[in-house]
XYZ file of C-alpha atoms in Angstrom:
447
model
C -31.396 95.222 26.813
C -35.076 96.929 27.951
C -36.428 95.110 24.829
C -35.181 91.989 26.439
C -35.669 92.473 30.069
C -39.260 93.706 29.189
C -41.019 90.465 28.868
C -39.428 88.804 31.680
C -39.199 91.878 34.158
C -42.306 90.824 36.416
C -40.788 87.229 36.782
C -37.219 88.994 37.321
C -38.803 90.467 40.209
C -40.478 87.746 42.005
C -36.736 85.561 41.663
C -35.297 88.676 43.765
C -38.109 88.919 46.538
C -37.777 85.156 46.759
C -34.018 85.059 46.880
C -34.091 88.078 49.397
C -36.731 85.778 51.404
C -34.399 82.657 51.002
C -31.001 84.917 51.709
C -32.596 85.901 54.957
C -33.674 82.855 56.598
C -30.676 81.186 55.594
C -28.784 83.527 57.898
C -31.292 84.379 60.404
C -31.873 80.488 61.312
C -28.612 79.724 62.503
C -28.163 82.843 64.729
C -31.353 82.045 66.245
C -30.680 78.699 66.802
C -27.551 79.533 68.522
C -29.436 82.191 71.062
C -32.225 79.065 71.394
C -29.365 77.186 72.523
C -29.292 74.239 69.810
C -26.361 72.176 69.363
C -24.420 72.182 66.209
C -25.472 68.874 65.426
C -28.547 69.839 65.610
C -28.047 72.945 63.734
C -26.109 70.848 61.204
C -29.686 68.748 60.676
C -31.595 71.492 59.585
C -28.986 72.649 57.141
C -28.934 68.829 55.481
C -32.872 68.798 55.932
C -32.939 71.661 53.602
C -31.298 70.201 50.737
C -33.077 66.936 51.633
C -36.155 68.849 51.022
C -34.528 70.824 48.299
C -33.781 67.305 46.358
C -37.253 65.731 46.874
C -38.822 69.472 44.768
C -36.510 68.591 42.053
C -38.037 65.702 41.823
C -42.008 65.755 42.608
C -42.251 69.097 40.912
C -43.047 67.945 37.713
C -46.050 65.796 39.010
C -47.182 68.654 40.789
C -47.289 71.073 38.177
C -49.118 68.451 35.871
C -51.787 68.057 38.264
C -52.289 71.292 38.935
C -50.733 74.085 36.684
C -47.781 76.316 37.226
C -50.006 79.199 38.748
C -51.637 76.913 41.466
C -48.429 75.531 41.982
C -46.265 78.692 42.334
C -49.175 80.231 44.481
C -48.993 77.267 46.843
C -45.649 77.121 47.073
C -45.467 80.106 48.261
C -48.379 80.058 50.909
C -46.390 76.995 52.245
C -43.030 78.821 52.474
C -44.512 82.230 53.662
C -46.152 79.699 56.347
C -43.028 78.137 57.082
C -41.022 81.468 57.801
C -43.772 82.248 60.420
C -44.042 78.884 62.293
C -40.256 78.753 62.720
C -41.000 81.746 65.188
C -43.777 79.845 66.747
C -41.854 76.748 67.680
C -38.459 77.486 68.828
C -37.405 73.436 69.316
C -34.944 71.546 66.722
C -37.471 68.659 66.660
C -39.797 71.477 64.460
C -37.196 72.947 62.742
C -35.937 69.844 60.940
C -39.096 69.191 59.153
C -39.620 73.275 58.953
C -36.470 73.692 56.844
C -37.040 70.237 54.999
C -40.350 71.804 53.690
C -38.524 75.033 52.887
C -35.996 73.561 50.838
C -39.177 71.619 48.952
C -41.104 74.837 48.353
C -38.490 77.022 46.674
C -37.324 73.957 44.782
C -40.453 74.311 43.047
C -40.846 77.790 43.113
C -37.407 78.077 40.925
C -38.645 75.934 38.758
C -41.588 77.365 37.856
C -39.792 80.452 37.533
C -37.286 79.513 35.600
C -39.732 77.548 33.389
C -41.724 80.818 32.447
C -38.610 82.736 31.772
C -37.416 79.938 29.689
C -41.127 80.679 28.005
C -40.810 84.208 27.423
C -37.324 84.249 26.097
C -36.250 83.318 22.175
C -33.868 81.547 20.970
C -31.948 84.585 20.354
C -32.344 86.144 24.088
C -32.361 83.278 25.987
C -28.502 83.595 26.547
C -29.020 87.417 28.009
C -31.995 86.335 29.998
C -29.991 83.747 31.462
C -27.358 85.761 32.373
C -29.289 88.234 34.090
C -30.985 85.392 36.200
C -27.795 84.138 37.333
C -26.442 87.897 38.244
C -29.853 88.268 40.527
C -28.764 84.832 41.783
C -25.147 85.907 42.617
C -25.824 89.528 44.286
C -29.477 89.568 45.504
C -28.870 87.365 47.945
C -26.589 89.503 49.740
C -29.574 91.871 50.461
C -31.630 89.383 52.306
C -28.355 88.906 54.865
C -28.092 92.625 55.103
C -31.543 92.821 55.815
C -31.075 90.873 58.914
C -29.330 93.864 60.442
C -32.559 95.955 60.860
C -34.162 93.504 63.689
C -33.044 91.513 66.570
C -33.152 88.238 65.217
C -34.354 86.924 69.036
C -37.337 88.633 67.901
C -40.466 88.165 65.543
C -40.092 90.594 62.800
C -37.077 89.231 61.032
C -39.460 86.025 60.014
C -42.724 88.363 59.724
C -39.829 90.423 57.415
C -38.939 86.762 55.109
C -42.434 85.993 54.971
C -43.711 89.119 53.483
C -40.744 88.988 50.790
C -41.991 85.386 49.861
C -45.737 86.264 49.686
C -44.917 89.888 47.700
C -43.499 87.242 45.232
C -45.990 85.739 44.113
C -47.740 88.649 43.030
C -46.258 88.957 39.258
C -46.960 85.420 38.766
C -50.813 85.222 40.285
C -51.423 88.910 38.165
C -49.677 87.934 34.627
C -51.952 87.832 32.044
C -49.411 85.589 29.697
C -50.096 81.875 28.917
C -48.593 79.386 31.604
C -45.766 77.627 30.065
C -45.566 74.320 28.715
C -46.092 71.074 31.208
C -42.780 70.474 32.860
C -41.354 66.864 31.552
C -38.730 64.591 33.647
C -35.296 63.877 32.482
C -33.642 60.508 33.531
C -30.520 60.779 35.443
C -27.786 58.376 34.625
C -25.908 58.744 37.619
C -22.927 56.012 37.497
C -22.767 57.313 33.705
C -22.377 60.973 34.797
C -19.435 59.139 37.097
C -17.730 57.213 33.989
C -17.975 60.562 31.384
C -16.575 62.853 33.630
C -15.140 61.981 37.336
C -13.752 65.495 38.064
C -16.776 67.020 37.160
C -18.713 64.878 38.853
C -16.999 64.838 42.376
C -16.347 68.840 42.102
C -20.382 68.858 42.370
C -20.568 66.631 45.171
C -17.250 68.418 46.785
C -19.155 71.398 46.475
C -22.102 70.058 48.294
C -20.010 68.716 50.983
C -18.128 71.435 51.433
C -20.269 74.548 50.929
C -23.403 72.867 51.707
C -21.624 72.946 55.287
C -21.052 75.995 54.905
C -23.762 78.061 54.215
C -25.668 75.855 56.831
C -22.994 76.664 59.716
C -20.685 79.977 59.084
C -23.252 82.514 61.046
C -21.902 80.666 63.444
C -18.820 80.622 62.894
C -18.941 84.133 62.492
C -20.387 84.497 65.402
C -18.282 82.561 67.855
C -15.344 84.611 66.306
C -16.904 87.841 67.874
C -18.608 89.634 65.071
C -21.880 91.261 66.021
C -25.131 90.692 64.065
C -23.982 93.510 61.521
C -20.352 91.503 60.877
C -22.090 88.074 60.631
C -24.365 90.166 57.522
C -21.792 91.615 56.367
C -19.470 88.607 56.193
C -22.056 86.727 54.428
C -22.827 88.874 52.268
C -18.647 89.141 51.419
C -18.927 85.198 50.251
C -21.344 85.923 47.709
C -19.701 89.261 46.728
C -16.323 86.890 46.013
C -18.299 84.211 44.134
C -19.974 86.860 42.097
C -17.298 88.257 41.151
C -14.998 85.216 40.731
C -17.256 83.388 38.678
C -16.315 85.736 35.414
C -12.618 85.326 34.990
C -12.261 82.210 36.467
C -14.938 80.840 34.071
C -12.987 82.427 30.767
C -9.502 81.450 32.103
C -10.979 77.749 32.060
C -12.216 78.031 28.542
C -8.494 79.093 27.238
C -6.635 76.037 29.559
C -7.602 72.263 31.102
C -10.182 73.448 33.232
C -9.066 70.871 35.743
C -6.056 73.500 36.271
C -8.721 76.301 36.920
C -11.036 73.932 39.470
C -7.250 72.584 40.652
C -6.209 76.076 41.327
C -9.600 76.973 43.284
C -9.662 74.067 45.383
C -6.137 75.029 45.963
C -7.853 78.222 47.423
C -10.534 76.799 49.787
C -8.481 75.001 50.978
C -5.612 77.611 52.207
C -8.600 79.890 53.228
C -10.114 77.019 54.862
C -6.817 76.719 56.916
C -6.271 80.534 58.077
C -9.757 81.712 58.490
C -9.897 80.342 62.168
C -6.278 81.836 62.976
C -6.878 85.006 61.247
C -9.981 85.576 64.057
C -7.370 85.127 66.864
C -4.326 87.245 65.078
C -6.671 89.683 63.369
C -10.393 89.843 63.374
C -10.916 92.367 60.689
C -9.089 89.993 58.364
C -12.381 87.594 58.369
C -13.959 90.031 55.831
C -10.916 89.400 53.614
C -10.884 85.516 54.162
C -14.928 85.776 53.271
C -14.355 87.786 51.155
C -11.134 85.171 49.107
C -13.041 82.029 50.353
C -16.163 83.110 47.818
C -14.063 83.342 45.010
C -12.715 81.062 44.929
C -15.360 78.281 46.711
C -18.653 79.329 44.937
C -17.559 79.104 40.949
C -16.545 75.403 41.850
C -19.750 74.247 41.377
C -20.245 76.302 37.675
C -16.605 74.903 36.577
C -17.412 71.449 37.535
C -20.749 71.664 35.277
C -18.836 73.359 32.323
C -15.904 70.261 32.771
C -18.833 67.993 32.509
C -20.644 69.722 29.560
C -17.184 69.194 27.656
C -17.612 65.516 27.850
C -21.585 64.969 27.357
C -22.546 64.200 24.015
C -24.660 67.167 22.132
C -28.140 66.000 22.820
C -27.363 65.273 26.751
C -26.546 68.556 27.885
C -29.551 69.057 30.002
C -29.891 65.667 31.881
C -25.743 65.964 32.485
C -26.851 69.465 33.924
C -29.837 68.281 36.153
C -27.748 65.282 37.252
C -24.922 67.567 38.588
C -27.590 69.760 40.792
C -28.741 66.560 42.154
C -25.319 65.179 42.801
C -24.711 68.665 44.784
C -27.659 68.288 46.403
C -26.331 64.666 47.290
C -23.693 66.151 48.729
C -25.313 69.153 50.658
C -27.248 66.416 52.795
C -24.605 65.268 54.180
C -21.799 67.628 54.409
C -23.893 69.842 57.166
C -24.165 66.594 59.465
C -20.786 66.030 59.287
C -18.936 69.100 59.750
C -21.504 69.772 62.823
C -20.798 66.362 63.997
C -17.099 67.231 64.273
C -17.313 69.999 65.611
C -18.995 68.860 68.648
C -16.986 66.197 69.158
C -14.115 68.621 68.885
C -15.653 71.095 71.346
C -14.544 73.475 68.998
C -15.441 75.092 65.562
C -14.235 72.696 63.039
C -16.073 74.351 59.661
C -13.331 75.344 58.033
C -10.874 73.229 58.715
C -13.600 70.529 57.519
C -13.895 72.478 54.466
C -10.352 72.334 53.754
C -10.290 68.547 54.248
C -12.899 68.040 52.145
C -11.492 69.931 49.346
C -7.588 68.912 49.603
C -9.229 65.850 48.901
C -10.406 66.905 45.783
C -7.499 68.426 44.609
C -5.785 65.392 45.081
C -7.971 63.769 43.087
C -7.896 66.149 40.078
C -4.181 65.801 39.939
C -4.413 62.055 39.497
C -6.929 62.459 36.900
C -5.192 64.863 34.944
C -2.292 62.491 34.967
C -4.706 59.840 33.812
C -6.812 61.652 31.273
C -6.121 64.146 28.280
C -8.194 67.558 28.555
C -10.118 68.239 25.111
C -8.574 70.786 22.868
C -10.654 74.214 23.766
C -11.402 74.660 20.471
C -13.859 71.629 20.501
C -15.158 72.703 23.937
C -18.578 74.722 24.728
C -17.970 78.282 26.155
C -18.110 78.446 30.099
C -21.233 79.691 31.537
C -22.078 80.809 34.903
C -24.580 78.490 36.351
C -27.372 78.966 38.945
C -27.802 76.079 41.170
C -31.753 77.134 41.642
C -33.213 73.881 39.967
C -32.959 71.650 36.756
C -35.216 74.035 35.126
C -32.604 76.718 34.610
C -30.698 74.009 32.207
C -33.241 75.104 29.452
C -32.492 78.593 29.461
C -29.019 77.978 28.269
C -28.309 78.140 24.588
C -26.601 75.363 24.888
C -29.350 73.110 25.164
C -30.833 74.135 21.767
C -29.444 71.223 20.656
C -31.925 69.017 22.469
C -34.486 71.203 20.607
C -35.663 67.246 19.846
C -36.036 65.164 23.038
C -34.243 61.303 22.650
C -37.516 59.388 23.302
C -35.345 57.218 25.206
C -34.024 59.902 27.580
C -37.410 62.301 28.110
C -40.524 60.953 30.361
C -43.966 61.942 30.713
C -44.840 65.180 31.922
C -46.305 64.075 35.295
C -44.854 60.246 36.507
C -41.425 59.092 36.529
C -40.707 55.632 34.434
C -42.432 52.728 36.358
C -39.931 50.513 38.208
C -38.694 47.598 36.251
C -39.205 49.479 32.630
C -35.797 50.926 32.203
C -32.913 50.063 29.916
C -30.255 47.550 31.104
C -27.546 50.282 30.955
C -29.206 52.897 32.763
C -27.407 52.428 36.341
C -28.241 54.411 39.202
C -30.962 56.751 37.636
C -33.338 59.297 39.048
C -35.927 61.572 37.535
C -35.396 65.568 37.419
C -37.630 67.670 35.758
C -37.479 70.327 33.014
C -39.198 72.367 30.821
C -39.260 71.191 27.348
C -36.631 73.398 25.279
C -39.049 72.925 22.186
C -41.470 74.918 24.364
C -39.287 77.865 24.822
């Protein structure tokens, strides 16, 4: 394990500060808001501007790395998200904190993938799979630190952004000091999107369920939290239970599907939400400590949605398009994560009254319903012919090459891979290639 960890330890260690950075203003944002007197709506906006932003990194980073190299990049980055942190404390009004979060979301975007693109550098063939793993375990646990870190200040004062912004600058330390060779340029892959649709429509609308519904969520529940009575140490500490429930959840939940229809598995999950969805607001009425155990049951079974849905996918795509299938399913979530913010937020001020969860368990009854028609419609694949579930990071298209999986497109399709810095000029693509975008990656041949 050291002789594994060892090349990748410095990078290791600037994905934690940054996640500890991100985990903190993701929390801190909303409870500020909410003492600054915004409306959920407007709250709501600035957790869809994120992903908005979020979505447009996926898909300039490539160009920006090719211009300018993965150091510049990653060093800019992070002066504009360090930056960002600060300013939110400057300018207390929503009409700043739209475009604020918007260029947050567009910073780490790129910051993950130049991350994940070294790592993907550093790591062989044969220790890619560990190094992937252990990425994904700092993505599932280190979060929770940066929400537990918000107990230590008053978030109505300065120092819990002066606190995210060091965290973000610290991070870019192992990358501006490493004396190893940047990576390879980062490349686009196409996006098929309709085709993503016709190979597999479960998988598909579990990512964009998954945006709707916990894009909502992580943009709304300090609230939530909040107006249920806990005190700035409960609203960390319920957070922090989500991600504690995903983590853990994502394990047996992921091996159960490989051994059954995963459709069952994502059936039985949305099953879940959607009962937690329904007692959480009771339970803070009946029983208040019982909101740690409904965060603590709505993470696991919410947060592996998103990693089933890619592995239902994966079971479908043929064995060179594992990677764009991948990168189209982030961008499907991220689809998703625009919009589900707005409209839980929306509801609940029509409603006058908190409406997350219950929104959340609309959104994903709907889903279920939909899985049970398509399992009456379509056959699962026999799990013997199916690749092994594996826990995915939704951090950026970049972390698609650090699978194993994706040895297979050790070859890029020439028809399938762009150029490393512009996206296909309009008008040159294939007649079959509906509804495409451009997501970038780092070449698997590279790694």
């Amino acid at each position: 394990m050291i002789k594994v960890v060892a090349p990748v330890g410095a990078l290791l260690i600037s994905v934690a500060l940054l996640l500890m950075g991100n985990g903190l203003q993701g929390t801190l944002l909303p409870i500020r808001a909410e003492i600054e007197a915004f409306g959920p709506v407007a709250i709501g906006i600035m957790g869809s501007a994120y992903f908005l932003g979020f979505a447009l990194g996926c898909l300039s980073g490539p160009i920006v790395v090719g211009r300018v190299g993965h150091i510049r990049t990653f060093t800019a980055a992070t002066a504009l998200a360090s930056t960002v942190a600060l300013a939110h404390a400057l300018i207390t009004e929503p009409w700043a904190w739209w475009p604020l979060r918007a260029l947050t979301g567009f910073a780490f975007a790129i910051l993950y993938m130049v991350i994940e693109s070294w790592l993907n550098e550093r790591a062989t063939n044969e220790t890619r799979g560990t190094v992937m793993s252990i990425y994904t375990v700092i993505n599932l646990t280190v979060i929770m630190a940066g929400q537990m870190l918000l107990t230590l200040y008053n978030p109505a004062s300065f120092a819990p952004f002066a606190l995210a912004s060091i965290l973000v600058s610290l991070a870019a330390l192992p990358v501006a000091l490493t004396t190893s060779l940047a990576p390879a340029p980062l490349q686009s892959t196409k996006i098929r999107i309709l085709r993503l649709y016709r190979i597999s429509p479960v998988g598909f609308m579990g990512a964009f369920t998954v945006g709707l519904g916990n894009g909502a969520f992580w943009s709304l529940a300090p609230l939530f939290a909040t107006g249920s009575g806990l005190d700035i140490n409960g609203v960390a500490a319920f957070m922090s239970l989500v991600v504690l429930g995903g983590a853990i959840g994502q394990y047996p939940l992921g091996k159960l599907s490989d051994r059954t229809d995963r459709r069952r598995v994502i059936l039985a999950a949305a099953v879940g939400v959607v009962l937690m969805g329904g007692l959480l607001p009771f339970v803070t009425v009946m029983f208040v400590p019982g909101l740690y155990v409904g965060a603590f049951l709505f993470g696991l079974t919410a947060m592996p949605v998103y990693a089933l849905a890619v592995a239902h996918m994966n079971d479908f795509v043929e064995s060179d398009g594992f990677v764009e299938a991948s990168s189209g399913m982030l961008m499907i979530y991220a689809a998703g994560a625009v919009v589900g913010p707005m409209i839980a937020s929306w509801a609940t001020g029509l409603a006058g009254t908190d409406l997350l969860f219950p929104y959340i368990a609309v959104v994903y009854a709907g889903f279920a319903a939909f899985v049970v028609v398509r399992m009456r419609v379509r056959s699962a694949p026999h799990p013997d012919v199916r690749p092994d579930f594996v826990a995915t990071a939704g951090t950026s298209p970049t972390i698609n090459t650090l699978d194993p999986r994706s040895d297979a497109e050790a070859t890029p399709d020439p028809s399938l891979a762009g150029g490393p810095t512009e996206p296909t000029p309009a008008g040159s693509a294939p007649p079959d290639d509906d509804g495409r975008g451009m997501v970038s990656r780092t070449p698997p041949e590279q790694g």
